[in-house]
Amino acid sequence: MLLPASPHDLPFSPDASAVPSVLITFDAPDVSALLKRAGFVVYESDSILGGLCCKASAAANVPAVPTVILARPHTVPDIIDSQIVILAYPEEFSDCATLLDEGASAVVPEPYDATLLLATIRKAWDDAIMRHELALYRDDCHKAAQEQAGTMLQDERIAAAGQIVEGLSRAMLEAVEDAKCAQYVAQLPTFAALHERGGIAAMNAAFRERFCRGAHQGIIYQSAGSEGWMSPVEETFLSGSACKRCEPVTTAHGEELPSLIYTFPIRGPQPDLDLVLEIAVDVSQVEEQQQKLLSVQRQYRELFDESPCCITVQDRDMRVVDANRRFKELFAFTPGARCFELYKHRSEPCTDCPILRTFEDGQSHQAEMQVTTAAGTPCNILIQTAPIHDDTGAVTHVIELSTDITMVRQLQGHLESLGIMLSSMSHGMKGLLMSIDGGAYRLEAGLRTTDMERVASGWQQVREKLDSLRKMSLDILDYAKAPELELGEEELGPFAERQLDAVRHKAKMHGIALQVDTQDATGTFQADMLALTSALTNILDNAVDACLFDRSKSGHTVTLRAWRDERHACFEIEDNGTGLDRETRENMFTLFFSSKGPVGTGIGLFYAHDVICRHQGDVSVESEVGHGTRFSVRLPLSRNDATSAPAVAETDR
């Protein structure tokens, strides 16, 4: 459908940015129907100047309201204040990479998964809203800066008045006997009066209009009468020195004014001819502007702190000079710490750092990376940077927005790993189908020749391969839908002792000693024994490999310990191999991460971690480079104990 050409014709106000909206730039009725069912407002044309969003070529005064654009690689429009999600087939991925470098938000592969598509668009919508609010924040800050500049001009005016008074005082020294300098006082631009010891000798028109009425002459100080209080004029007469105060005063008309009072002594040839010049400056507008500025600062600090993403401001040394509450809650923030120390516990900046790129070219940049919170939890974040300029246009700081996209990446990782499994198992299926063809051929040949032995042999081959094919297909389905664990009950000690059988031959070939300690492994526990065996085998195999790669020692040992406490079955696998650095410990359970080079797949520990988490257990890792590693696995003894166990494994770091 075509969108209206005017904001007044829209079905909702352009300022109503809370309404999720998606602009689809290609013909996709199925996607449109899916988004509408999910509660999005769907538009299917980009002719919307002055409406939902703006083309980059539109006039600068056309208001832009954020939206999400769903496009094919060849239908990406040039629209500002929007987030672009690309729906692409594998053969289009090279074009998608270019579009991602140019600012596109994400790519969803075809054929698309509805859950992934909706999650990606919702995330892009949140980013669009955030960018829009930050743009408004930047504009409002600019307005506040202009107002503050006006306040500074007022302060300069006050300072200039003081300088004028000092110069005027020096001039009056020579003319003090000439009618008490009334002609000079009358020309001052602020409220000014010249006092002699008996009263006011002269005043300017502004002072007379504001502070003189009938018999009353002079400023009424609201503090007058307070114990120990003395007027500025009396103080200057008494001390012979200039005086400066902020005093609340009342005019002759009853108006209350906050004022800045200056008094200066003017020496005469004789003490009884001394004068005091009193100048009052109305600072009510200054105070009003200060209050407005403080209110604006509080509002935007609240917006800064309440933002759902992490926001930091960094200087050229990459030190975090300010951060919002979300960042402070997730990371061990201390003012002056560098971002790579807080995010990744590194001693040097990350490769292709978007902060450094923004300092170099003054442009906004995006990046995606995995970081670790102060609690040791890894998470994926999408980073957006923007420059902060000084009055000369130089980039002095960079603001960084970090959005947690862990859930989206977990979903994508699940789909990717499923694709890898399908790819690897397709070759096995091909072999099974060929074996079934061979068995069918033998079966047909036996039927033609009435050779029952050949018939039985052919049918046996077909039956066996069909069973294998059925199991392989069910494995794929089980992984795709994360099935319920098939819990069984078994003695803890014998189960632990059997785990070393899987790596015994490999360890023996390389002279690695295996030890098992099940002295305290009494009683039974419940688990999916097949899945748990596979998980522990992956950890044991990793320990053996760590010993194989270690050339600094002559003897290596892998030890498996098992015991139980009141509610948990515990396993500990320890080796004295190469050990792990901090970055490896933080990423070792990530899919496809491997420190073994070409011999590692990055799947084994990911699968082990997944199995332990599905049992509602946890796994922790202690390691030191050159000294070895200890994996500690803790599982609930039964379903009843599982209700209080952590749902997600945590890794000590």
XYZ file of C-alpha atoms in Angstrom:
653
model
C 0.000 0.000 0.000
C 1.107 3.620 -0.516
C 1.817 5.783 2.491
C 0.295 9.259 2.872
C 2.407 12.196 1.733
C 1.710 14.275 4.837
C 2.238 13.536 8.551
C -1.377 14.585 9.139
C -2.571 11.697 6.925
C -0.695 9.014 8.875
C -2.708 6.462 10.910
C -0.662 7.541 13.932
C 1.341 10.607 14.967
C 4.928 10.706 13.573
C 6.092 11.280 17.133
C 4.527 8.010 18.284
C 7.824 6.158 17.943
C 6.655 3.421 20.287
C 4.540 1.883 17.483
C 6.670 -0.897 15.904
C 6.765 -0.339 12.144
C 8.439 -2.116 9.237
C 8.906 -0.916 5.667
C 9.174 -3.842 3.192
C 10.867 -2.859 -0.090
C 10.069 -6.021 -2.017
C 7.027 -8.184 -2.768
C 6.677 -10.571 0.196
C 3.038 -11.203 1.204
C 4.032 -14.063 3.524
C 6.525 -11.877 5.410
C 3.999 -9.025 5.557
C 1.355 -11.331 7.027
C 3.840 -12.711 9.576
C 4.824 -9.227 10.773
C 1.216 -8.051 11.015
C 0.332 -11.073 13.124
C 3.268 -10.212 15.386
C 1.857 -6.715 15.989
C 3.986 -4.640 13.586
C 2.650 -1.836 11.392
C 3.728 -2.874 7.890
C 4.318 -0.472 4.974
C 5.169 -1.572 1.476
C 6.323 1.628 -0.247
C 9.163 4.105 0.446
C 7.283 7.179 -0.842
C 6.858 8.494 2.684
C 8.591 11.886 2.907
C 7.403 13.725 6.002
C 5.796 10.566 7.289
C 7.305 7.475 8.845
C 10.918 8.152 7.850
C 12.898 10.383 5.500
C 15.046 9.838 2.444
C 18.578 11.122 2.804
C 17.906 13.661 0.048
C 14.899 15.148 1.856
C 14.896 18.654 3.322
C 16.660 18.973 6.637
C 13.559 20.322 8.363
C 11.451 17.200 7.626
C 11.108 15.313 10.932
C 12.481 11.773 10.879
C 10.856 9.049 12.958
C 12.614 5.672 13.194
C 11.530 2.518 11.436
C 12.893 -0.874 10.365
C 13.463 -1.556 6.663
C 13.254 -5.161 5.453
C 14.937 -5.417 2.065
C 16.591 -7.710 -0.425
C 20.248 -6.915 -1.206
C 19.146 -5.201 -4.441
C 16.225 -3.261 -2.890
C 17.974 -1.379 -0.070
C 16.710 2.267 -0.105
C 18.651 5.372 0.886
C 16.719 6.255 4.066
C 18.014 7.879 7.240
C 17.120 7.241 10.875
C 16.316 3.602 10.159
C 17.661 0.095 10.730
C 17.993 -2.156 7.688
C 17.498 -5.930 7.910
C 18.417 -7.873 4.769
C 16.671 -11.093 3.725
C 19.092 -12.929 1.434
C 19.867 -16.260 -0.181
C 23.348 -17.769 0.279
C 24.453 -16.679 -3.190
C 23.781 -13.062 -2.189
C 25.922 -13.145 0.976
C 28.873 -11.347 -0.677
C 26.599 -8.371 -1.447
C 25.275 -8.550 2.113
C 28.790 -8.236 3.533
C 29.231 -4.930 1.663
C 25.859 -3.681 2.917
C 26.758 -4.618 6.526
C 29.974 -2.592 6.209
C 27.888 0.352 4.982
C 25.584 0.268 8.011
C 22.974 -2.467 7.553
C 21.877 -3.981 10.872
C 21.640 -7.727 10.225
C 21.217 -10.461 7.624
C 18.589 -13.201 7.884
C 19.254 -16.183 5.587
C 16.626 -17.572 3.216
C 14.663 -19.711 3.634
C 13.989 -17.695 6.765
C 13.055 -18.925 10.205
C 10.022 -16.995 11.471
C 11.291 -16.805 15.063
C 14.718 -15.554 13.967
C 13.212 -13.000 11.593
C 10.875 -11.577 14.252
C 13.643 -11.470 16.894
C 16.017 -9.704 14.473
C 13.407 -7.121 13.442
C 12.406 -6.457 17.057
C 16.074 -5.917 17.924
C 16.525 -3.616 14.924
C 13.402 -1.692 16.018
C 14.921 -1.175 19.506
C 18.142 0.091 17.887
C 16.182 2.472 15.626
C 14.318 3.915 18.629
C 17.578 4.283 20.526
C 19.311 6.074 17.633
C 16.315 8.361 17.234
C 16.257 9.248 20.938
C 19.998 9.907 20.924
C 19.564 12.254 17.951
C 16.898 14.143 19.901
C 19.214 14.127 22.929
C 22.029 15.584 20.818
C 19.764 18.341 19.454
C 18.479 19.204 22.927
C 22.027 19.295 24.273
C 22.900 21.741 21.485
C 19.984 23.961 22.521
C 21.038 23.731 26.169
C 24.587 24.690 25.181
C 23.263 27.770 23.377
C 21.269 28.735 26.462
C 24.335 28.240 28.623
C 26.327 30.450 26.253
C 23.729 33.161 26.841
C 24.203 32.734 30.575
C 27.958 33.052 30.174
C 27.472 36.287 28.246
C 25.432 37.580 31.176
C 28.253 36.664 33.567
C 30.702 38.521 31.298
C 28.421 41.528 31.425
C 28.499 41.458 35.226
C 32.284 41.197 35.237
C 32.499 44.102 32.798
C 30.278 46.164 35.112
C 32.763 45.616 37.939
C 35.624 46.792 35.725
C 33.627 49.861 34.733
C 33.005 50.660 38.379
C 36.704 50.373 39.226
C 37.616 52.732 36.390
C 34.839 55.104 37.363
C 36.040 55.103 40.969
C 39.511 56.200 39.913
C 38.052 58.992 37.774
C 35.871 60.185 40.642
C 38.883 60.696 42.924
C 39.733 63.837 40.977
C 36.140 65.116 40.744
C 34.821 64.254 44.216
C 34.364 67.931 45.163
C 32.411 68.665 41.987
C 28.732 68.241 43.032
C 29.517 64.748 44.269
C 29.858 63.448 40.663
C 26.087 63.232 40.065
C 26.529 63.596 36.331
C 28.772 60.514 36.198
C 26.537 58.308 38.318
C 23.494 59.119 36.192
C 25.122 57.520 33.134
C 25.792 54.039 34.630
C 23.821 51.165 32.834
C 22.912 49.218 36.006
C 21.307 50.230 39.320
C 23.927 52.597 40.697
C 23.962 55.049 43.602
C 26.676 57.185 45.144
C 26.487 57.224 48.963
C 27.831 59.752 51.382
C 27.848 59.072 55.096
C 24.462 60.736 55.562
C 22.589 59.087 52.687
C 22.399 58.877 48.913
C 24.181 61.683 47.140
C 23.354 60.688 43.561
C 21.777 57.854 41.573
C 21.139 56.863 37.971
C 17.674 56.677 36.378
C 17.448 52.889 36.645
C 18.179 52.993 40.408
C 15.659 55.792 40.972
C 12.905 53.963 39.040
C 13.401 50.636 40.804
C 14.353 51.561 44.401
C 12.967 55.044 45.092
C 9.312 55.829 45.819
C 7.992 58.699 47.878
C 9.975 59.177 51.046
C 11.782 55.875 50.633
C 15.182 56.106 49.016
C 17.543 53.155 48.452
C 17.726 49.357 48.327
C 15.749 47.320 50.874
C 17.894 44.346 51.913
C 15.811 41.331 53.024
C 18.568 40.314 55.471
C 18.454 43.686 57.224
C 17.770 43.302 60.931
C 19.447 39.900 61.195
C 21.926 39.550 64.043
C 25.407 40.622 63.016
C 24.310 41.701 59.552
C 25.716 44.898 58.002
C 24.826 46.449 54.672
C 27.519 46.418 51.964
C 27.657 50.254 51.968
C 28.202 50.406 55.762
C 30.861 47.685 55.530
C 32.783 49.609 52.868
C 32.582 52.879 54.837
C 33.823 51.025 57.923
C 36.604 48.948 56.323
C 37.582 51.214 53.474
C 37.630 48.164 51.160
C 35.479 47.068 48.240
C 32.680 44.610 48.955
C 30.864 42.062 46.780
C 27.797 40.077 47.881
C 24.826 38.124 46.549
C 21.811 39.515 48.431
C 18.043 39.118 48.044
C 16.550 42.614 47.878
C 13.102 44.194 47.640
C 12.306 47.056 45.260
C 10.183 50.079 46.130
C 7.303 48.304 44.359
C 7.551 45.193 46.554
C 9.288 43.049 43.925
C 11.820 40.527 45.244
C 15.056 40.286 43.271
C 18.194 38.174 43.687
C 20.976 40.695 43.167
C 24.729 40.926 42.964
C 25.875 43.950 44.986
C 29.197 45.783 44.434
C 30.404 48.595 46.682
C 33.629 50.572 46.102
C 35.244 53.257 48.265
C 36.015 56.628 46.689
C 38.574 58.530 48.736
C 38.129 62.240 49.300
C 40.705 64.775 50.482
C 39.136 64.571 53.930
C 37.485 61.550 55.684
C 34.111 63.230 55.914
C 34.103 63.669 52.136
C 34.595 59.910 51.408
C 32.006 58.311 49.099
C 30.872 54.747 48.430
C 29.658 53.676 44.993
C 26.919 51.002 45.218
C 26.000 49.012 42.108
C 23.250 46.370 42.080
C 22.900 43.853 39.232
C 19.657 41.919 38.774
C 20.666 38.214 38.474
C 17.133 36.771 38.485
C 17.422 35.781 34.820
C 20.808 34.206 35.527
C 19.343 32.099 38.324
C 16.375 31.148 36.151
C 18.706 30.009 33.374
C 20.814 28.081 35.864
C 17.744 26.256 37.150
C 16.634 25.447 33.608
C 20.110 24.176 32.770
C 20.186 21.999 35.886
C 16.742 20.631 34.997
C 17.901 19.795 31.449
C 21.027 18.149 32.820
C 18.954 16.024 35.215
C 16.539 14.993 32.440
C 19.251 13.921 30.042
C 21.269 12.239 32.734
C 18.136 10.217 33.508
C 17.733 9.388 29.806
C 21.430 8.442 29.711
C 21.121 6.167 32.755
C 17.759 4.598 31.878
C 18.773 3.591 28.351
C 18.360 -0.200 27.949
C 21.773 -0.556 26.312
C 25.251 0.166 27.686
C 26.560 3.674 26.937
C 30.077 4.931 27.561
C 32.017 8.103 26.712
C 35.706 7.493 25.969
C 38.683 9.768 25.389
C 41.563 9.316 22.949
C 43.364 7.014 25.392
C 40.258 4.768 25.271
C 39.566 5.529 28.925
C 35.925 5.461 29.981
C 35.248 8.929 31.386
C 31.504 8.379 31.876
C 29.073 5.457 31.701
C 25.359 4.888 32.250
C 23.868 2.747 34.996
C 23.389 -0.316 32.745
C 27.120 -0.426 31.953
C 28.061 0.028 35.611
C 25.768 -2.852 36.619
C 27.230 -5.300 34.079
C 30.930 -4.392 34.184
C 33.366 -3.644 37.000
C 33.484 0.047 36.110
C 36.048 2.375 37.618
C 36.533 5.891 36.150
C 39.596 5.987 33.924
C 39.660 2.261 33.119
C 40.152 1.389 29.455
C 37.300 -0.213 27.533
C 39.292 -3.274 26.426
C 40.185 -3.931 30.085
C 36.528 -3.774 31.149
C 35.051 -5.652 28.175
C 37.652 -8.325 27.438
C 40.218 -8.176 30.255
C 42.898 -7.480 27.642
C 46.032 -5.363 27.902
C 45.757 -3.877 24.408
C 42.971 -2.604 22.109
C 40.942 -5.025 20.020
C 41.719 -5.521 16.343
C 39.813 -3.089 14.104
C 38.458 -1.216 17.141
C 35.452 0.983 16.154
C 36.407 3.590 18.783
C 39.846 4.128 17.192
C 38.283 4.225 13.720
C 35.886 6.982 14.827
C 38.766 9.008 16.281
C 40.631 8.587 12.978
C 37.888 9.569 10.494
C 35.223 11.240 12.652
C 32.539 8.855 11.350
C 30.151 6.472 13.096
C 31.154 2.790 13.009
C 29.615 -0.550 13.922
C 31.154 -3.759 15.221
C 30.049 -6.984 16.838
C 32.105 -8.800 19.447
C 31.880 -11.126 22.400
C 32.650 -9.648 25.826
C 32.551 -10.857 29.425
C 30.610 -9.200 32.241
C 31.986 -8.644 35.736
C 30.108 -11.792 36.811
C 32.008 -13.815 34.183
C 29.048 -14.247 31.825
C 29.947 -14.073 28.117
C 27.599 -12.100 25.907
C 27.460 -10.876 22.311
C 27.126 -7.133 21.820
C 26.515 -4.882 18.816
C 28.574 -1.679 19.118
C 27.708 1.680 17.529
C 30.062 4.650 17.904
C 29.574 8.381 17.322
C 32.040 11.294 17.594
C 31.814 14.190 20.089
C 33.326 17.435 18.750
C 34.625 20.547 20.467
C 34.021 24.135 19.286
C 36.783 23.821 16.668
C 35.269 20.644 15.167
C 37.967 18.325 16.527
C 36.901 14.928 17.874
C 37.629 14.968 21.603
C 35.569 11.973 22.760
C 33.581 9.082 21.308
C 30.241 7.840 22.600
C 29.775 4.067 22.373
C 26.426 2.247 22.459
C 26.564 -1.493 23.146
C 23.412 -3.575 22.667
C 23.142 -7.146 23.972
C 22.280 -9.465 21.058
C 23.161 -12.703 22.856
C 19.700 -14.262 22.408
C 19.706 -13.541 18.657
C 23.181 -15.010 18.248
C 22.255 -18.076 20.310
C 19.324 -18.714 17.993
C 21.513 -18.200 14.943
C 24.183 -20.454 16.468
C 21.636 -23.186 17.007
C 20.536 -22.936 13.381
C 24.148 -22.831 12.159
C 25.134 -25.893 14.177
C 22.050 -27.698 12.895
C 23.131 -26.864 9.357
C 26.630 -28.198 10.028
C 25.187 -31.389 11.459
C 22.942 -31.839 8.419
C 25.870 -31.204 6.100
C 28.118 -33.746 7.812
C 25.379 -36.363 8.159
C 24.247 -36.050 4.551
C 27.340 -37.995 3.491
C 26.455 -40.753 5.955
C 22.902 -40.839 4.614
C 24.227 -41.143 1.085
C 26.239 -44.216 2.067
C 23.224 -45.756 3.837
C 21.017 -45.205 0.782
C 23.618 -46.849 -1.447
C 23.740 -49.827 0.944
C 19.942 -50.030 0.848
C 20.092 -50.058 -2.965
C 22.633 -52.903 -2.791
C 20.450 -54.878 -0.384
C 17.392 -54.293 -2.572
C 19.309 -55.565 -5.583
C 20.271 -58.770 -3.731
C 16.665 -59.144 -2.551
C 15.308 -58.817 -6.107
C 17.933 -61.177 -7.481
C 17.062 -63.771 -4.817
C 13.368 -63.469 -5.625
C 14.015 -63.995 -9.337
C 16.091 -67.120 -8.685
C 14.059 -68.286 -5.661
C 17.320 -68.189 -3.691
C 15.863 -67.697 -0.208
C 19.274 -67.425 1.400
C 20.064 -64.506 -0.884
C 16.636 -63.003 -0.194
C 17.206 -63.220 3.558
C 20.700 -61.718 3.246
C 19.419 -58.840 1.091
C 16.501 -58.140 3.412
C 18.830 -58.196 6.452
C 21.054 -55.605 4.801
C 18.073 -53.394 3.933
C 16.646 -53.711 7.446
C 19.930 -52.839 9.164
C 20.532 -49.796 6.992
C 16.944 -48.610 7.442
C 17.410 -48.812 11.221
C 20.610 -46.772 10.942
C 18.902 -44.223 8.705
C 15.989 -43.978 11.137
C 18.337 -43.364 14.097
C 20.273 -40.723 12.172
C 17.066 -38.898 11.239
C 15.820 -38.994 14.830
C 19.165 -37.596 16.037
C 18.715 -34.618 13.719
C 15.171 -34.042 14.958
C 16.263 -34.386 18.589
C 18.966 -31.766 18.177
C 16.636 -29.404 16.345
C 13.922 -29.469 19.016
C 16.153 -29.975 22.162
C 14.306 -33.093 23.436
C 13.625 -34.018 27.020
C 16.445 -35.861 28.721
C 15.975 -39.623 29.022
C 16.852 -39.903 32.696
C 18.049 -43.156 34.152
C 19.446 -44.145 37.531
C 22.903 -45.646 38.029
C 25.600 -46.160 40.641
C 27.899 -43.115 40.673
C 31.191 -44.983 41.268
C 30.977 -47.582 38.473
C 29.679 -44.941 36.057
C 32.677 -42.684 36.749
C 35.180 -45.530 36.360
C 33.782 -46.433 32.909
C 34.359 -42.904 31.573
C 38.118 -43.434 31.197
C 37.555 -46.327 28.760
C 36.893 -43.894 25.887
C 40.357 -42.272 26.140
C 42.375 -45.162 27.591
C 43.842 -46.329 24.252
C 44.815 -42.795 23.171
C 46.452 -42.039 26.527
C 48.363 -45.329 26.552
C 49.762 -44.724 23.047
C 51.294 -41.426 24.195
C 52.419 -42.437 27.672
C 49.819 -40.409 29.573
C 48.823 -41.873 32.949
C 45.118 -42.152 33.805
C 43.932 -42.098 37.414
C 40.444 -42.434 38.903
C 39.314 -41.652 42.449
C 35.809 -42.869 43.340
C 36.319 -43.467 47.048
C 33.514 -41.058 47.977
C 31.334 -41.861 44.935
C 28.655 -43.756 46.820
C 24.996 -44.191 46.030
C 23.075 -43.520 42.834
C 22.206 -40.468 40.746
C 19.842 -39.684 37.867
C 20.967 -38.460 34.437
C 20.719 -39.106 30.730
C 23.621 -41.542 30.850
C 24.269 -41.565 27.092
C 24.375 -37.751 26.793
C 26.397 -37.312 30.000
C 28.925 -39.944 28.912
C 29.424 -38.056 25.651
C 29.877 -34.766 27.532
C 32.444 -36.173 30.003
C 34.271 -37.941 27.181
C 34.707 -34.602 25.377
C 36.205 -33.035 28.517
C 38.504 -36.047 29.079
C 39.624 -35.986 25.457
C 40.379 -32.275 25.818
C 42.510 -33.038 28.913
C 44.475 -35.740 27.055
C 45.102 -33.345 24.152
C 46.353 -30.680 26.593
C 48.965 -33.180 27.788
C 49.879 -34.133 24.204
C 50.528 -30.493 23.256
C 52.679 -29.841 26.350
C 56.412 -30.243 25.590
C 57.643 -28.689 28.848
C 57.194 -31.808 31.032
C 58.325 -35.410 30.747
C 55.346 -37.001 32.507
C 51.643 -36.237 32.258
C 48.608 -37.419 34.192
C 44.848 -37.080 33.732
C 42.815 -37.659 36.893
C 39.058 -38.237 37.177
C 37.501 -37.812 40.615
C 33.866 -38.442 41.520
C 31.966 -37.884 44.753
C 28.577 -36.797 45.969
C 27.300 -34.359 48.532
C 23.832 -33.998 49.957
C 22.176 -32.930 46.682
C 24.768 -33.219 43.910
C 26.877 -35.680 41.971
C 30.286 -34.132 41.364
C 32.986 -34.891 38.775
C 36.438 -33.338 38.572
C 38.785 -33.824 35.603
C 42.317 -32.523 36.121
C 45.411 -32.570 33.903
C 48.927 -31.152 34.145
C 49.099 -30.109 30.492
C 49.527 -26.745 28.783
C 46.907 -24.797 30.754
C 44.618 -22.062 29.415
C 44.922 -18.280 29.273
C 42.022 -16.067 30.370
C 40.672 -15.372 26.869
C 40.560 -19.092 26.090
C 38.759 -19.856 29.372
C 36.128 -17.225 28.621
C 35.421 -18.508 25.097
C 36.037 -22.266 25.355
C 32.322 -23.164 25.515
C 31.500 -21.042 22.440
C 30.513 -22.909 19.284
C 33.449 -23.322 16.830
C 36.001 -21.792 19.239
C 39.125 -23.956 19.429
C 42.683 -23.437 20.647
C 43.923 -26.620 18.919
C 44.364 -25.107 15.470
C 43.352 -27.241 12.475
C 42.887 -30.394 14.603
C 40.072 -28.848 16.672
C 36.436 -28.438 15.607
C 35.200 -26.173 18.400
C 32.137 -28.389 18.918
C 33.101 -30.857 21.693
C 33.197 -28.504 24.693
C 30.209 -26.562 23.336
C 28.206 -29.805 23.317
C 29.481 -30.811 26.792
C 28.448 -27.428 28.211
C 25.008 -27.749 26.568
C 24.419 -31.228 28.056
C 25.444 -30.120 31.562
C 23.179 -27.056 31.375
C 20.252 -29.204 30.186
C 20.751 -31.312 33.335
C 20.505 -27.993 35.277
C 24.067 -28.471 36.407
C 27.087 -26.179 36.206
C 30.699 -26.429 35.130
C 33.625 -24.302 36.313
C 37.200 -24.123 35.033
C 40.411 -23.337 36.908
C 43.602 -23.110 34.880
C 47.054 -21.581 34.774
C 49.243 -21.486 31.690
C 52.011 -24.073 31.971
C 50.529 -25.803 35.029
C 47.351 -27.513 33.846
C 43.563 -27.282 34.030
C 40.781 -28.510 36.327
C 37.164 -28.946 35.118
C 34.559 -29.243 37.904
C 31.099 -30.548 36.962
C 28.197 -30.572 39.402
C 24.840 -32.220 38.629
C 21.677 -32.529 40.739
C 21.188 -36.072 42.086
C 17.551 -36.184 40.937
C 14.760 -34.145 39.343
C 13.721 -32.845 42.765
C 17.204 -31.493 43.415
C 17.328 -29.965 39.929
C 14.729 -27.315 40.794
C 17.251 -25.443 42.933
C 20.254 -25.967 40.661
C 21.502 -23.178 38.366
C 19.940 -23.336 34.910
C 23.045 -21.967 33.215
C 26.598 -23.101 33.846
C 29.054 -20.545 35.121
C 32.795 -20.501 34.564
C 35.213 -19.236 37.194
C 37.652 -16.750 35.811
